[in-house]
Every structure is written in structure tokens, then in C-alpha cells.
Amino acid sequence: MIYPDLSAYEYGDLAPPWTHAFNVGWLGPDDEVGSDVAPEFADALHRIVYAYEVNVTRGLHMCPFCGDDDGFWIQPVPGIPGSKHFLGHAEAHFEGPDGTVYAAPSLIAHYVGEHGYLPPQRFVDAVLWLDARTDYTAAVSR
């Protein structure tokens, strides 16, 4: 599915208690990538996607930028020793400091880290804010 950044989320169920959210990172092959992305943001985003994963599916979404399978499906999560994260089969829903709820596909971690996709600044700020406040202990134990 392809949705414009900051459009209303309509794809699946939102994690309770939220009733509305904004899309970020639902990309297609014609979307712009290739920006300079701060490694700190890419790492924080991967941790957030890992910790706030919802709507897990049995199918896979392929990366529209690198073809069928380039080995990105299972990756270690930066800063979480012993973790491995499967990408392309779920979403991440989380709330930023101003109460805005975001919904992103798990592949956003790959888009940012490997292809230089730069989401809107308010999303970047929300990821960095939440990453600084998240205890990843529970996510590691799953």
C-alpha cells in the first residue's frame, strides 16, 4: 500500500486506545529516497519499530527499491544486544510528545537505514523523543 506522509491512517486496526493516526513511510517505487539521514535517527527508528510493532501479518511486503530479496528481512536492532527483527510484515504505531499518533510499516526502518528515506521532521522529532523515553527491556524478552 502507498499512502502520502501525514495522510489519515486507514489501512488496518489502530493499537488501542487510539482512534486516528497519520501515515508515514508507506512508500512505493516512485517515492524520493537518497537523503542524508543521521545514523542516530535511523537507529532510533529501528528500535521504535521493534518495540511498538503491531498488526503482524503472515505475508511479506517487498522493498520497492531493492528488488525481491536482498537479505534485509532479519536484522539486529541497533543498541539492543542479541535482538533480531523481522521487517516487512508489520506496522509500528506510537504517540509523539504532542499527542500525534503515527502509523508506519516496519519496512520504514529499512527505507531510512538503507535507502536514505527522510520522513517529515515532526515524525523524526517524535521518534527521537520516544526513543529517549523507551525502556527496551520488554521488547528484548519477546
mmCIF file of C-alpha atoms in Angstrom, residues 2-3 10-12 24 29 39 42 44 52 64 76 81 83 95 108 124 127:
data_model
loop_
_atom_site.group_PDB
_atom_site.id
_atom_site.type_symbol
_atom_site.label_atom_id
_atom_site.label_comp_id
_atom_site.label_asym_id
_atom_site.label_seq_id
_atom_site.Cartn_x
_atom_site.Cartn_y
_atom_site.Cartn_z
ATOM 1 C CA ILE A 2 1.172 3.523 -0.755
ATOM 2 C CA TYR A 3 -0.055 6.462 1.319
ATOM 3 C CA GLU A 10 -6.932 3.870 7.106
ATOM 4 C CA TYR A 11 -5.055 0.646 6.385
ATOM 5 C CA GLY A 12 -5.729 -1.537 9.420
ATOM 6 C CA VAL A 24 4.472 7.899 7.495
ATOM 7 C CA PRO A 29 8.957 2.818 -6.218
ATOM 8 C CA PRO A 39 22.617 7.424 11.833
ATOM 9 C CA ALA A 42 17.998 5.512 11.729
ATOM 10 C CA ALA A 44 16.300 5.122 16.995
ATOM 11 C CA TYR A 52 5.999 -0.800 19.021
ATOM 12 C CA PRO A 64 10.199 -1.299 -3.780
ATOM 13 C CA PRO A 76 19.815 -6.946 14.512
ATOM 14 C CA PRO A 81 22.233 -6.820 22.144
ATOM 15 C CA SER A 83 17.965 -8.809 19.206
ATOM 16 C CA GLU A 95 2.443 8.595 20.008
ATOM 17 C CA ILE A 108 10.385 2.151 7.252
ATOM 18 C CA VAL A 124 11.751 12.425 13.155
ATOM 19 C CA VAL A 127 10.920 9.110 17.084
#
